[in-house]
């Protein structure tokens, strides 16, 4: 079963703009992770935020976590063509990592 | 950083045959391995969790006799798709982690694209 639901399911923005993706989950978690997947390829771990953290930054990425609302957001600033990919949130709980449905991000030149 | 090697990256097999996919942790001991399946344009669905030396725990709806998982050592886990059928065609991804470092995320293999003809 899937833990998370991302929205939007698909997002197209102009290069240079910021992209925001949201993720909601159903149960309590130990941490929440975001991954990127290029078409037909493996996963790249982007960032992990623990349940006692509210915000985390890594380069052009900013992740927030609201445990009271069971939601997280991933912000990619100053988007580039190379950011075109699918992005998944994944909740870690009970020694399992369960993925959300993902957001397909397309950066337009 | 931690590296997980997954092979093969692509495999085409005939219906009715079995296919083995290997997942190796190269520079750490993988006490836990997860196996996922991903259909086109969909998310990763957890199939099973295996701990070294123990039987795998399968998610609901996953046939354990069809998807055989072996995790006999701390660096190797295998998934065997037995008597494969076209509906088993999918992208299979493994993930390995060390329970002692579980809060630091797991490392994923590069995936295996299985096509059953």
mmCIF file with all atom_site columns, C-alpha atoms in Angstrom:
data_model
loop_
_atom_site.group_PDB
_atom_site.id
_atom_site.type_symbol
_atom_site.label_atom_id
_atom_site.label_alt_id
_atom_site.label_comp_id
_atom_site.label_asym_id
_atom_site.label_entity_id
_atom_site.label_seq_id
_atom_site.pdbx_PDB_ins_code
_atom_site.Cartn_x
_atom_site.Cartn_y
_atom_site.Cartn_z
_atom_site.occupancy
_atom_site.B_iso_or_equiv
_atom_site.pdbx_formal_charge
_atom_site.auth_seq_id
_atom_site.auth_comp_id
_atom_site.auth_asym_id
_atom_site.auth_atom_id
_atom_site.pdbx_PDB_model_num
ATOM 1   C CA . UNK A 1 1   ? 0.000  0.000   0.000   1.00 0.00 ? 1   UNK A CA 1
ATOM 2   C CA . UNK A 1 2   ? 1.178  3.527   -0.634  1.00 0.00 ? 2   UNK A CA 1
ATOM 3   C CA . UNK A 1 3   ? 1.762  5.915   2.193   1.00 0.00 ? 3   UNK A CA 1
ATOM 4   C CA . UNK A 1 4   ? 1.886  9.213   0.403   1.00 0.00 ? 4   UNK A CA 1
ATOM 5   C CA . UNK A 1 5   ? -0.081 11.214  -2.068  1.00 0.00 ? 5   UNK A CA 1
ATOM 6   C CA . UNK A 1 6   ? 1.675  13.872  -4.055  1.00 0.00 ? 6   UNK A CA 1
ATOM 7   C CA . UNK A 1 7   ? 0.178  16.822  -5.780  1.00 0.00 ? 7   UNK A CA 1
ATOM 8   C CA . UNK A 1 8   ? 0.225  17.929  -8.382  1.00 0.00 ? 8   UNK A CA 1
ATOM 9   C CA . UNK A 1 9   ? 0.550  14.710  -10.360 1.00 0.00 ? 9   UNK A CA 1
ATOM 10  C CA . UNK A 1 10  ? 2.146  16.652  -13.173 1.00 0.00 ? 10  UNK A CA 1
ATOM 11  C CA . UNK A 1 11  ? 3.684  20.106  -13.291 1.00 0.00 ? 11  UNK A CA 1
ATOM 12  C CA . UNK A 1 12  ? 5.084  22.111  -16.196 1.00 0.00 ? 12  UNK A CA 1
ATOM 13  C CA . UNK A 1 13  ? 6.918  25.361  -15.531 1.00 0.00 ? 13  UNK A CA 1
ATOM 14  C CA . UNK A 1 14  ? 9.284  27.681  -17.353 1.00 0.00 ? 14  UNK A CA 1
ATOM 15  C CA . UNK A 1 15  ? 12.989 27.354  -16.755 1.00 0.00 ? 15  UNK A CA 1
ATOM 16  C CA . UNK A 1 16  ? 14.041 29.671  -13.974 1.00 0.00 ? 16  UNK A CA 1
ATOM 17  C CA . UNK A 1 17  ? 10.761 29.495  -12.110 1.00 0.00 ? 17  UNK A CA 1
ATOM 18  C CA . UNK A 1 18  ? 10.302 27.758  -8.786  1.00 0.00 ? 18  UNK A CA 1
ATOM 19  C CA . UNK A 1 19  ? 8.586  24.381  -8.572  1.00 0.00 ? 19  UNK A CA 1
ATOM 20  C CA . UNK A 1 20  ? 6.639  23.289  -5.539  1.00 0.00 ? 20  UNK A CA 1
ATOM 21  C CA . UNK A 1 21  ? 5.433  19.767  -4.951  1.00 0.00 ? 21  UNK A CA 1
ATOM 22  C CA . UNK A 1 22  ? 3.390  18.606  -2.011  1.00 0.00 ? 22  UNK A CA 1
ATOM 23  C CA . UNK A 1 23  ? 3.075  15.280  -0.292  1.00 0.00 ? 23  UNK A CA 1
ATOM 24  C CA . UNK A 1 24  ? 0.580  14.068  2.267   1.00 0.00 ? 24  UNK A CA 1
ATOM 25  C CA . UNK A 1 25  ? 0.853  10.883  4.250   1.00 0.00 ? 25  UNK A CA 1
ATOM 26  C CA . UNK A 1 26  ? -1.471 8.867   6.381   1.00 0.00 ? 26  UNK A CA 1
ATOM 27  C CA . UNK A 1 27  ? 0.297  7.627   9.504   1.00 0.00 ? 27  UNK A CA 1
ATOM 28  C CA . UNK A 1 28  ? 3.048  8.791   11.812  1.00 0.00 ? 28  UNK A CA 1
ATOM 29  C CA . UNK A 1 29  ? 6.546  8.549   10.399  1.00 0.00 ? 29  UNK A CA 1
ATOM 30  C CA . UNK A 1 30  ? 10.156 8.439   11.531  1.00 0.00 ? 30  UNK A CA 1
ATOM 31  C CA . UNK A 1 31  ? 11.335 10.519  8.634   1.00 0.00 ? 31  UNK A CA 1
ATOM 32  C CA . UNK A 1 32  ? 10.306 11.581  5.169   1.00 0.00 ? 32  UNK A CA 1
ATOM 33  C CA . UNK A 1 33  ? 12.522 11.426  2.137   1.00 0.00 ? 33  UNK A CA 1
ATOM 34  C CA . UNK A 1 34  ? 12.360 12.897  -1.326  1.00 0.00 ? 34  UNK A CA 1
ATOM 35  C CA . UNK A 1 35  ? 13.721 11.151  -4.393  1.00 0.00 ? 35  UNK A CA 1
ATOM 36  C CA . UNK A 1 36  ? 14.139 12.026  -8.034  1.00 0.00 ? 36  UNK A CA 1
ATOM 37  C CA . UNK A 1 37  ? 13.779 9.572   -10.867 1.00 0.00 ? 37  UNK A CA 1
ATOM 38  C CA . UNK A 1 38  ? 14.669 10.299  -14.454 1.00 0.00 ? 38  UNK A CA 1
ATOM 39  C CA . UNK A 1 39  ? 12.626 8.415   -17.007 1.00 0.00 ? 39  UNK A CA 1
ATOM 40  C CA . UNK A 1 40  ? 13.337 4.702   -16.872 1.00 0.00 ? 40  UNK A CA 1
ATOM 41  C CA . UNK A 1 41  ? 16.186 5.121   -14.432 1.00 0.00 ? 41  UNK A CA 1
ATOM 42  C CA . UNK A 1 42  ? 16.896 4.432   -10.782 1.00 0.00 ? 42  UNK A CA 1
ATOM 43  C CA . UNK A 1 43  ? 16.201 6.698   -7.868  1.00 0.00 ? 43  UNK A CA 1
ATOM 44  C CA . UNK A 1 44  ? 18.349 9.509   -6.611  1.00 0.00 ? 44  UNK A CA 1
ATOM 45  C CA . UNK A 1 45  ? 18.031 10.392  -2.939  1.00 0.00 ? 45  UNK A CA 1
ATOM 46  C CA . UNK A 1 46  ? 17.566 14.143  -2.619  1.00 0.00 ? 46  UNK A CA 1
ATOM 47  C CA . UNK A 1 47  ? 16.919 14.945  0.992   1.00 0.00 ? 47  UNK A CA 1
ATOM 48  C CA . UNK A 1 48  ? 15.724 13.419  4.252   1.00 0.00 ? 48  UNK A CA 1
ATOM 49  C CA . UNK A 1 49  ? 13.841 15.294  6.921   1.00 0.00 ? 49  UNK A CA 1
ATOM 50  C CA . UNK A 1 50  ? 13.298 13.792  10.341  1.00 0.00 ? 50  UNK A CA 1
ATOM 51  C CA . UNK A 1 51  ? 9.976  13.898  12.122  1.00 0.00 ? 51  UNK A CA 1
ATOM 52  C CA . UNK A 1 52  ? 11.302 16.426  14.640  1.00 0.00 ? 52  UNK A CA 1
ATOM 53  C CA . UNK A 1 53  ? 12.507 18.799  11.929  1.00 0.00 ? 53  UNK A CA 1
ATOM 54  C CA . UNK A 1 54  ? 10.361 21.415  10.219  1.00 0.00 ? 54  UNK A CA 1
ATOM 55  C CA . UNK A 1 55  ? 12.530 22.627  7.388   1.00 0.00 ? 55  UNK A CA 1
ATOM 56  C CA . UNK A 1 56  ? 15.667 21.567  5.617   1.00 0.00 ? 56  UNK A CA 1
ATOM 57  C CA . UNK A 1 57  ? 17.731 23.001  2.794   1.00 0.00 ? 57  UNK A CA 1
ATOM 58  C CA . UNK A 1 58  ? 20.097 21.458  0.316   1.00 0.00 ? 58  UNK A CA 1
ATOM 59  C CA . UNK A 1 59  ? 21.342 23.646  -2.514  1.00 0.00 ? 59  UNK A CA 1
ATOM 60  C CA . UNK A 1 60  ? 18.304 24.704  -4.544  1.00 0.00 ? 60  UNK A CA 1
ATOM 61  C CA . UNK A 1 61  ? 16.049 22.355  -2.607  1.00 0.00 ? 61  UNK A CA 1
ATOM 62  C CA . UNK A 1 62  ? 13.929 23.282  0.370   1.00 0.00 ? 62  UNK A CA 1
ATOM 63  C CA . UNK A 1 63  ? 11.818 20.731  2.168   1.00 0.00 ? 63  UNK A CA 1
ATOM 64  C CA . UNK A 1 64  ? 9.260  21.417  4.853   1.00 0.00 ? 64  UNK A CA 1
ATOM 65  C CA . UNK A 1 65  ? 7.490  18.981  7.113   1.00 0.00 ? 65  UNK A CA 1
ATOM 66  C CA . UNK A 1 66  ? 4.292  19.573  9.037   1.00 0.00 ? 66  UNK A CA 1
ATOM 67  C CA . UNK A 1 67  ? 3.608  16.538  11.176  1.00 0.00 ? 67  UNK A CA 1
ATOM 68  C CA . UNK A 1 68  ? 0.360  17.978  12.510  1.00 0.00 ? 68  UNK A CA 1
ATOM 69  C CA . UNK A 1 69  ? -1.005 18.080  8.963   1.00 0.00 ? 69  UNK A CA 1
ATOM 70  C CA . UNK A 1 70  ? 0.958  15.005  7.873   1.00 0.00 ? 70  UNK A CA 1
ATOM 71  C CA . UNK A 1 71  ? 2.303  16.861  4.901   1.00 0.00 ? 71  UNK A CA 1
ATOM 72  C CA . UNK A 1 72  ? 5.580  17.846  3.322   1.00 0.00 ? 72  UNK A CA 1
ATOM 73  C CA . UNK A 1 73  ? 6.584  20.088  0.470   1.00 0.00 ? 73  UNK A CA 1
ATOM 74  C CA . UNK A 1 74  ? 9.571  20.146  -1.845  1.00 0.00 ? 74  UNK A CA 1
ATOM 75  C CA . UNK A 1 75  ? 10.567 23.451  -3.392  1.00 0.00 ? 75  UNK A CA 1
ATOM 76  C CA . UNK A 1 76  ? 13.053 23.598  -6.230  1.00 0.00 ? 76  UNK A CA 1
ATOM 77  C CA . UNK A 1 77  ? 14.218 27.138  -6.840  1.00 0.00 ? 77  UNK A CA 1
ATOM 78  C CA . UNK A 1 78  ? 15.499 28.547  -10.118 1.00 0.00 ? 78  UNK A CA 1
ATOM 79  C CA . UNK A 1 79  ? 14.532 25.432  -12.036 1.00 0.00 ? 79  UNK A CA 1
ATOM 80  C CA . UNK A 1 80  ? 16.711 24.070  -14.832 1.00 0.00 ? 80  UNK A CA 1
ATOM 81  C CA . UNK A 1 81  ? 16.023 21.802  -17.766 1.00 0.00 ? 81  UNK A CA 1
ATOM 82  C CA . UNK A 1 82  ? 17.940 19.052  -15.966 1.00 0.00 ? 82  UNK A CA 1
ATOM 83  C CA . UNK A 1 83  ? 15.370 19.123  -13.167 1.00 0.00 ? 83  UNK A CA 1
ATOM 84  C CA . UNK A 1 84  ? 12.842 17.484  -15.506 1.00 0.00 ? 84  UNK A CA 1
ATOM 85  C CA . UNK A 1 85  ? 12.061 14.188  -13.776 1.00 0.00 ? 85  UNK A CA 1
ATOM 86  C CA . UNK A 1 86  ? 9.577  12.474  -11.506 1.00 0.00 ? 86  UNK A CA 1
ATOM 87  C CA . UNK A 1 87  ? 9.772  13.325  -7.829  1.00 0.00 ? 87  UNK A CA 1
ATOM 88  C CA . UNK A 1 88  ? 8.599  11.021  -5.077  1.00 0.00 ? 88  UNK A CA 1
ATOM 89  C CA . UNK A 1 89  ? 8.156  11.466  -1.397  1.00 0.00 ? 89  UNK A CA 1
ATOM 90  C CA . UNK A 1 90  ? 8.746  8.390   0.712   1.00 0.00 ? 90  UNK A CA 1
ATOM 91  C CA . UNK A 1 91  ? 7.755  7.868   4.299   1.00 0.00 ? 91  UNK A CA 1
ATOM 92  C CA . UNK A 1 92  ? 9.935  5.823   6.606   1.00 0.00 ? 92  UNK A CA 1
ATOM 93  C CA . UNK A 1 93  ? 8.071  3.968   9.312   1.00 0.00 ? 93  UNK A CA 1
ATOM 94  C CA . UNK A 1 94  ? 8.252  0.529   10.900  1.00 0.00 ? 94  UNK A CA 1
ATOM 95  C CA . UNK A 1 95  ? 11.475 -0.258  9.043   1.00 0.00 ? 95  UNK A CA 1
ATOM 96  C CA . UNK A 1 96  ? 9.825  0.314   5.669   1.00 0.00 ? 96  UNK A CA 1
ATOM 97  C CA . UNK A 1 97  ? 10.016 3.017   3.041   1.00 0.00 ? 97  UNK A CA 1
ATOM 98  C CA . UNK A 1 98  ? 6.681  3.569   1.343   1.00 0.00 ? 98  UNK A CA 1
ATOM 99  C CA . UNK A 1 99  ? 6.462  5.794   -1.692  1.00 0.00 ? 99  UNK A CA 1
ATOM 100 C CA . UNK A 1 100 ? 3.884  8.309   -2.779  1.00 0.00 ? 100 UNK A CA 1
ATOM 101 C CA . UNK A 1 101 ? 2.500  8.423   -6.284  1.00 0.00 ? 101 UNK A CA 1
ATOM 102 C CA . UNK A 1 102 ? 4.930  11.037  -7.485  1.00 0.00 ? 102 UNK A CA 1
ATOM 103 C CA . UNK A 1 103 ? 4.902  14.306  -9.367  1.00 0.00 ? 103 UNK A CA 1
ATOM 104 C CA . UNK A 1 104 ? 6.110  14.466  -12.951 1.00 0.00 ? 104 UNK A CA 1
ATOM 105 C CA . UNK A 1 105 ? 7.944  17.755  -13.351 1.00 0.00 ? 105 UNK A CA 1
ATOM 106 C CA . UNK A 1 106 ? 8.639  19.170  -16.792 1.00 0.00 ? 106 UNK A CA 1
ATOM 107 C CA . UNK A 1 107 ? 10.818 22.230  -17.157 1.00 0.00 ? 107 UNK A CA 1
ATOM 108 C CA . UNK A 1 108 ? 10.062 24.159  -20.330 1.00 0.00 ? 108 UNK A CA 1
ATOM 109 C CA . UNK A 1 109 ? 12.956 25.924  -22.098 1.00 0.00 ? 109 UNK A CA 1
ATOM 110 C CA . UNK B 2 1   ? 28.919 7.079   -0.171  1.00 0.00 ? 1   UNK B CA 1
ATOM 111 C CA . UNK B 2 2   ? 26.974 3.855   -0.049  1.00 0.00 ? 2   UNK B CA 1
ATOM 112 C CA . UNK B 2 3   ? 26.594 2.092   -3.394  1.00 0.00 ? 3   UNK B CA 1
ATOM 113 C CA . UNK B 2 4   ? 24.173 -0.608  -4.384  1.00 0.00 ? 4   UNK B CA 1
ATOM 114 C CA . UNK B 2 5   ? 24.821 -2.513  -7.575  1.00 0.00 ? 5   UNK B CA 1
ATOM 115 C CA . UNK B 2 6   ? 21.855 -4.125  -9.291  1.00 0.00 ? 6   UNK B CA 1
ATOM 116 C CA . UNK B 2 7   ? 22.096 -6.537  -12.204 1.00 0.00 ? 7   UNK B CA 1
ATOM 117 C CA . UNK B 2 8   ? 21.029 -7.016  -14.850 1.00 0.00 ? 8   UNK B CA 1
ATOM 118 C CA . UNK B 2 9   ? 19.834 -3.579  -15.882 1.00 0.00 ? 9   UNK B CA 1
ATOM 119 C CA . UNK B 2 10  ? 17.668 -5.029  -18.634 1.00 0.00 ? 10  UNK B CA 1
ATOM 120 C CA . UNK B 2 11  ? 16.460 -8.535  -19.323 1.00 0.00 ? 11  UNK B CA 1
ATOM 121 C CA . UNK B 2 12  ? 14.112 -10.028 -21.869 1.00 0.00 ? 12  UNK B CA 1
ATOM 122 C CA . UNK B 2 13  ? 12.861 -13.516 -21.231 1.00 0.00 ? 13  UNK B CA 1
ATOM 123 C CA . UNK B 2 14  ? 10.348 -15.918 -22.650 1.00 0.00 ? 14  UNK B CA 1
ATOM 124 C CA . UNK B 2 15  ? 7.083  -16.556 -20.922 1.00 0.00 ? 15  UNK B CA 1
ATOM 125 C CA . UNK B 2 16  ? 7.374  -19.452 -18.491 1.00 0.00 ? 16  UNK B CA 1
ATOM 126 C CA . UNK B 2 17  ? 11.047 -19.021 -17.720 1.00 0.00 ? 17  UNK B CA 1
ATOM 127 C CA . UNK B 2 18  ? 12.597 -17.708 -14.506 1.00 0.00 ? 18  UNK B CA 1
ATOM 128 C CA . UNK B 2 19  ? 14.711 -14.615 -14.104 1.00 0.00 ? 19  UNK B CA 1
ATOM 129 C CA . UNK B 2 20  ? 17.084 -13.774 -11.277 1.00 0.00 ? 20  UNK B CA 1
ATOM 130 C CA . UNK B 2 21  ? 17.901 -10.206 -10.312 1.00 0.00 ? 21  UNK B CA 1
ATOM 131 C CA . UNK B 2 22  ? 20.860 -9.485  -8.054  1.00 0.00 ? 22  UNK B CA 1
ATOM 132 C CA . UNK B 2 23  ? 21.370 -6.615  -5.687  1.00 0.00 ? 23  UNK B CA 1
ATOM 133 C CA . UNK B 2 24  ? 24.750 -6.099  -4.001  1.00 0.00 ? 24  UNK B CA 1
ATOM 134 C CA . UNK B 2 25  ? 25.835 -3.558  -1.440  1.00 0.00 ? 25  UNK B CA 1
ATOM 135 C CA . UNK B 2 26  ? 29.394 -2.674  -2.376  1.00 0.00 ? 26  UNK B CA 1
ATOM 136 C CA . UNK B 2 27  ? 30.766 -0.800  0.581   1.00 0.00 ? 27  UNK B CA 1
ATOM 137 C CA . UNK B 2 28  ? 28.454 -1.469  3.487   1.00 0.00 ? 28  UNK B CA 1
ATOM 138 C CA . UNK B 2 29  ? 26.602 -4.297  5.117   1.00 0.00 ? 29  UNK B CA 1
ATOM 139 C CA . UNK B 2 30  ? 22.996 -4.410  4.058   1.00 0.00 ? 30  UNK B CA 1
ATOM 140 C CA . UNK B 2 31  ? 21.126 -5.887  6.950   1.00 0.00 ? 31  UNK B CA 1
ATOM 141 C CA . UNK B 2 32  ? 17.829 -4.994  5.265   1.00 0.00 ? 32  UNK B CA 1
ATOM 142 C CA . UNK B 2 33  ? 16.859 -5.096  1.619   1.00 0.00 ? 33  UNK B CA 1
ATOM 143 C CA . UNK B 2 34  ? 13.638 -3.897  0.059   1.00 0.00 ? 34  UNK B CA 1
ATOM 144 C CA . UNK B 2 35  ? 12.351 -4.952  -3.325  1.00 0.00 ? 35  UNK B CA 1
ATOM 145 C CA . UNK B 2 36  ? 10.045 -2.676  -5.273  1.00 0.00 ? 36  UNK B CA 1
ATOM 146 C CA . UNK B 2 37  ? 8.165  -2.947  -8.534  1.00 0.00 ? 37  UNK B CA 1
ATOM 147 C CA . UNK B 2 38  ? 7.273  -0.008  -10.707 1.00 0.00 ? 38  UNK B CA 1
ATOM 148 C CA . UNK B 2 39  ? 4.891  -0.022  -13.642 1.00 0.00 ? 39  UNK B CA 1
ATOM 149 C CA . UNK B 2 40  ? 5.164  2.681   -16.310 1.00 0.00 ? 40  UNK B CA 1
ATOM 150 C CA . UNK B 2 41  ? 4.298  6.151   -15.064 1.00 0.00 ? 41  UNK B CA 1
ATOM 151 C CA . UNK B 2 42  ? 3.433  4.801   -11.651 1.00 0.00 ? 42  UNK B CA 1
ATOM 152 C CA . UNK B 2 43  ? 5.092  4.876   -8.285  1.00 0.00 ? 43  UNK B CA 1
ATOM 153 C CA . UNK B 2 44  ? 7.204  2.241   -6.603  1.00 0.00 ? 44  UNK B CA 1
ATOM 154 C CA . UNK B 2 45  ? 5.237  -0.467  -4.884  1.00 0.00 ? 45  UNK B CA 1
ATOM 155 C CA . UNK B 2 46  ? 6.947  -2.302  -2.063  1.00 0.00 ? 46  UNK B CA 1
ATOM 156 C CA . UNK B 2 47  ? 6.942  -6.023  -2.742  1.00 0.00 ? 47  UNK B CA 1
ATOM 157 C CA . UNK B 2 48  ? 8.900  -7.437  0.165   1.00 0.00 ? 48  UNK B CA 1
ATOM 158 C CA . UNK B 2 49  ? 11.386 -6.748  2.904   1.00 0.00 ? 49  UNK B CA 1
ATOM 159 C CA . UNK B 2 50  ? 14.222 -9.102  3.649   1.00 0.00 ? 50  UNK B CA 1
ATOM 160 C CA . UNK B 2 51  ? 16.600 -9.187  6.562   1.00 0.00 ? 51  UNK B CA 1
ATOM 161 C CA . UNK B 2 52  ? 19.867 -11.058 6.254   1.00 0.00 ? 52  UNK B CA 1
ATOM 162 C CA . UNK B 2 53  ? 19.483 -14.669 7.280   1.00 0.00 ? 53  UNK B CA 1
ATOM 163 C CA . UNK B 2 54  ? 15.704 -14.465 7.644   1.00 0.00 ? 54  UNK B CA 1
ATOM 164 C CA . UNK B 2 55  ? 12.774 -15.211 5.423   1.00 0.00 ? 55  UNK B CA 1
ATOM 165 C CA . UNK B 2 56  ? 11.431 -12.268 3.491   1.00 0.00 ? 56  UNK B CA 1
ATOM 166 C CA . UNK B 2 57  ? 8.268  -10.502 4.571   1.00 0.00 ? 57  UNK B CA 1
ATOM 167 C CA . UNK B 2 58  ? 5.946  -9.986  1.623   1.00 0.00 ? 58  UNK B CA 1
ATOM 168 C CA . UNK B 2 59  ? 3.426  -7.211  1.210   1.00 0.00 ? 59  UNK B CA 1
ATOM 169 C CA . UNK B 2 60  ? -0.192 -8.082  0.818   1.00 0.00 ? 60  UNK B CA 1
ATOM 170 C CA . UNK B 2 61  ? -1.016 -9.299  -2.649  1.00 0.00 ? 61  UNK B CA 1
ATOM 171 C CA . UNK B 2 62  ? 2.541  -10.300 -3.561  1.00 0.00 ? 62  UNK B CA 1
ATOM 172 C CA . UNK B 2 63  ? 2.918  -13.998 -4.298  1.00 0.00 ? 63  UNK B CA 1
ATOM 173 C CA . UNK B 2 64  ? 5.859  -15.346 -2.336  1.00 0.00 ? 64  UNK B CA 1
ATOM 174 C CA . UNK B 2 65  ? 6.096  -18.465 -4.477  1.00 0.00 ? 65  UNK B CA 1
ATOM 175 C CA . UNK B 2 66  ? 6.356  -16.393 -7.605  1.00 0.00 ? 66  UNK B CA 1
ATOM 176 C CA . UNK B 2 67  ? 8.796  -13.791 -6.358  1.00 0.00 ? 67  UNK B CA 1
ATOM 177 C CA . UNK B 2 68  ? 11.498 -15.676 -4.487  1.00 0.00 ? 68  UNK B CA 1
ATOM 178 C CA . UNK B 2 69  ? 13.776 -13.534 -2.378  1.00 0.00 ? 69  UNK B CA 1
ATOM 179 C CA . UNK B 2 70  ? 17.047 -14.711 -0.935  1.00 0.00 ? 70  UNK B CA 1
ATOM 180 C CA . UNK B 2 71  ? 19.179 -12.626 1.398   1.00 0.00 ? 71  UNK B CA 1
ATOM 181 C CA . UNK B 2 72  ? 21.815 -15.108 2.417   1.00 0.00 ? 72  UNK B CA 1
ATOM 182 C CA . UNK B 2 73  ? 24.634 -12.650 3.023   1.00 0.00 ? 73  UNK B CA 1
ATOM 183 C CA . UNK B 2 74  ? 25.067 -9.091  4.222   1.00 0.00 ? 74  UNK B CA 1
ATOM 184 C CA . UNK B 2 75  ? 26.031 -7.928  0.763   1.00 0.00 ? 75  UNK B CA 1
ATOM 185 C CA . UNK B 2 76  ? 23.761 -9.845  -1.574  1.00 0.00 ? 76  UNK B CA 1
ATOM 186 C CA . UNK B 2 77  ? 20.049 -10.245 -2.079  1.00 0.00 ? 77  UNK B CA 1
ATOM 187 C CA . UNK B 2 78  ? 18.370 -11.841 -5.062  1.00 0.00 ? 78  UNK B CA 1
ATOM 188 C CA . UNK B 2 79  ? 14.868 -11.694 -6.471  1.00 0.00 ? 79  UNK B CA 1
ATOM 189 C CA . UNK B 2 80  ? 13.824 -14.542 -8.725  1.00 0.00 ? 80  UNK B CA 1
ATOM 190 C CA . UNK B 2 81  ? 10.708 -14.121 -10.825 1.00 0.00 ? 81  UNK B CA 1
ATOM 191 C CA . UNK B 2 82  ? 9.555  -17.671 -11.413 1.00 0.00 ? 82  UNK B CA 1
ATOM 192 C CA . UNK B 2 83  ? 7.492  -18.792 -14.395 1.00 0.00 ? 83  UNK B CA 1
ATOM 193 C CA . UNK B 2 84  ? 7.406  -15.239 -15.678 1.00 0.00 ? 84  UNK B CA 1
ATOM 194 C CA . UNK B 2 85  ? 4.423  -13.999 -17.646 1.00 0.00 ? 85  UNK B CA 1
ATOM 195 C CA . UNK B 2 86  ? 3.967  -10.824 -19.701 1.00 0.00 ? 86  UNK B CA 1
ATOM 196 C CA . UNK B 2 87  ? 2.113  -9.157  -16.811 1.00 0.00 ? 87  UNK B CA 1
ATOM 197 C CA . UNK B 2 88  ? 5.308  -9.474  -14.749 1.00 0.00 ? 88  UNK B CA 1
ATOM 198 C CA . UNK B 2 89  ? 7.010  -7.091  -17.140 1.00 0.00 ? 89  UNK B CA 1
ATOM 199 C CA . UNK B 2 90  ? 7.999  -4.160  -14.994 1.00 0.00 ? 90  UNK B CA 1
ATOM 200 C CA . UNK B 2 91  ? 10.858 -2.176  -13.507 1.00 0.00 ? 91  UNK B CA 1
ATOM 201 C CA . UNK B 2 92  ? 12.229 -3.830  -10.370 1.00 0.00 ? 92  UNK B CA 1
ATOM 202 C CA . UNK B 2 93  ? 14.335 -1.829  -7.916  1.00 0.00 ? 93  UNK B CA 1
ATOM 203 C CA . UNK B 2 94  ? 16.122 -2.936  -4.802  1.00 0.00 ? 94  UNK B CA 1
ATOM 204 C CA . UNK B 2 95  ? 17.048 -0.817  -1.836  1.00 0.00 ? 95  UNK B CA 1
ATOM 205 C CA . UNK B 2 96  ? 19.594 -1.675  0.795   1.00 0.00 ? 96  UNK B CA 1
ATOM 206 C CA . UNK B 2 97  ? 20.226 -0.319  4.216   1.00 0.00 ? 97  UNK B CA 1
ATOM 207 C CA . UNK B 2 98  ? 21.990 -0.920  7.463   1.00 0.00 ? 98  UNK B CA 1
ATOM 208 C CA . UNK B 2 99  ? 19.593 -1.089  10.377  1.00 0.00 ? 99  UNK B CA 1
ATOM 209 C CA . UNK B 2 100 ? 22.108 0.720   12.474  1.00 0.00 ? 100 UNK B CA 1
ATOM 210 C CA . UNK B 2 101 ? 21.922 3.662   10.115  1.00 0.00 ? 101 UNK B CA 1
ATOM 211 C CA . UNK B 2 102 ? 18.267 3.454   9.233   1.00 0.00 ? 102 UNK B CA 1
ATOM 212 C CA . UNK B 2 103 ? 17.559 7.100   9.868   1.00 0.00 ? 103 UNK B CA 1
ATOM 213 C CA . UNK B 2 104 ? 20.010 8.128   7.208   1.00 0.00 ? 104 UNK B CA 1
ATOM 214 C CA . UNK B 2 105 ? 18.067 6.775   4.290   1.00 0.00 ? 105 UNK B CA 1
ATOM 215 C CA . UNK B 2 106 ? 18.454 3.720   2.176   1.00 0.00 ? 106 UNK B CA 1
ATOM 216 C CA . UNK B 2 107 ? 20.439 3.359   -1.028  1.00 0.00 ? 107 UNK B CA 1
ATOM 217 C CA . UNK B 2 108 ? 18.705 2.249   -4.187  1.00 0.00 ? 108 UNK B CA 1
ATOM 218 C CA . UNK B 2 109 ? 19.970 0.133   -7.020  1.00 0.00 ? 109 UNK B CA 1
ATOM 219 C CA . UNK B 2 110 ? 19.685 1.386   -10.586 1.00 0.00 ? 110 UNK B CA 1
ATOM 220 C CA . UNK B 2 111 ? 16.813 -0.950  -11.360 1.00 0.00 ? 111 UNK B CA 1
ATOM 221 C CA . UNK B 2 112 ? 16.127 -3.860  -13.683 1.00 0.00 ? 112 UNK B CA 1
ATOM 222 C CA . UNK B 2 113 ? 13.740 -3.569  -16.581 1.00 0.00 ? 113 UNK B CA 1
ATOM 223 C CA . UNK B 2 114 ? 12.148 -6.957  -17.144 1.00 0.00 ? 114 UNK B CA 1
ATOM 224 C CA . UNK B 2 115 ? 10.300 -7.678  -20.353 1.00 0.00 ? 115 UNK B CA 1
ATOM 225 C CA . UNK B 2 116 ? 8.534  -11.006 -20.674 1.00 0.00 ? 116 UNK B CA 1
ATOM 226 C CA . UNK B 2 117 ? 7.620  -11.959 -24.221 1.00 0.00 ? 117 UNK B CA 1
#
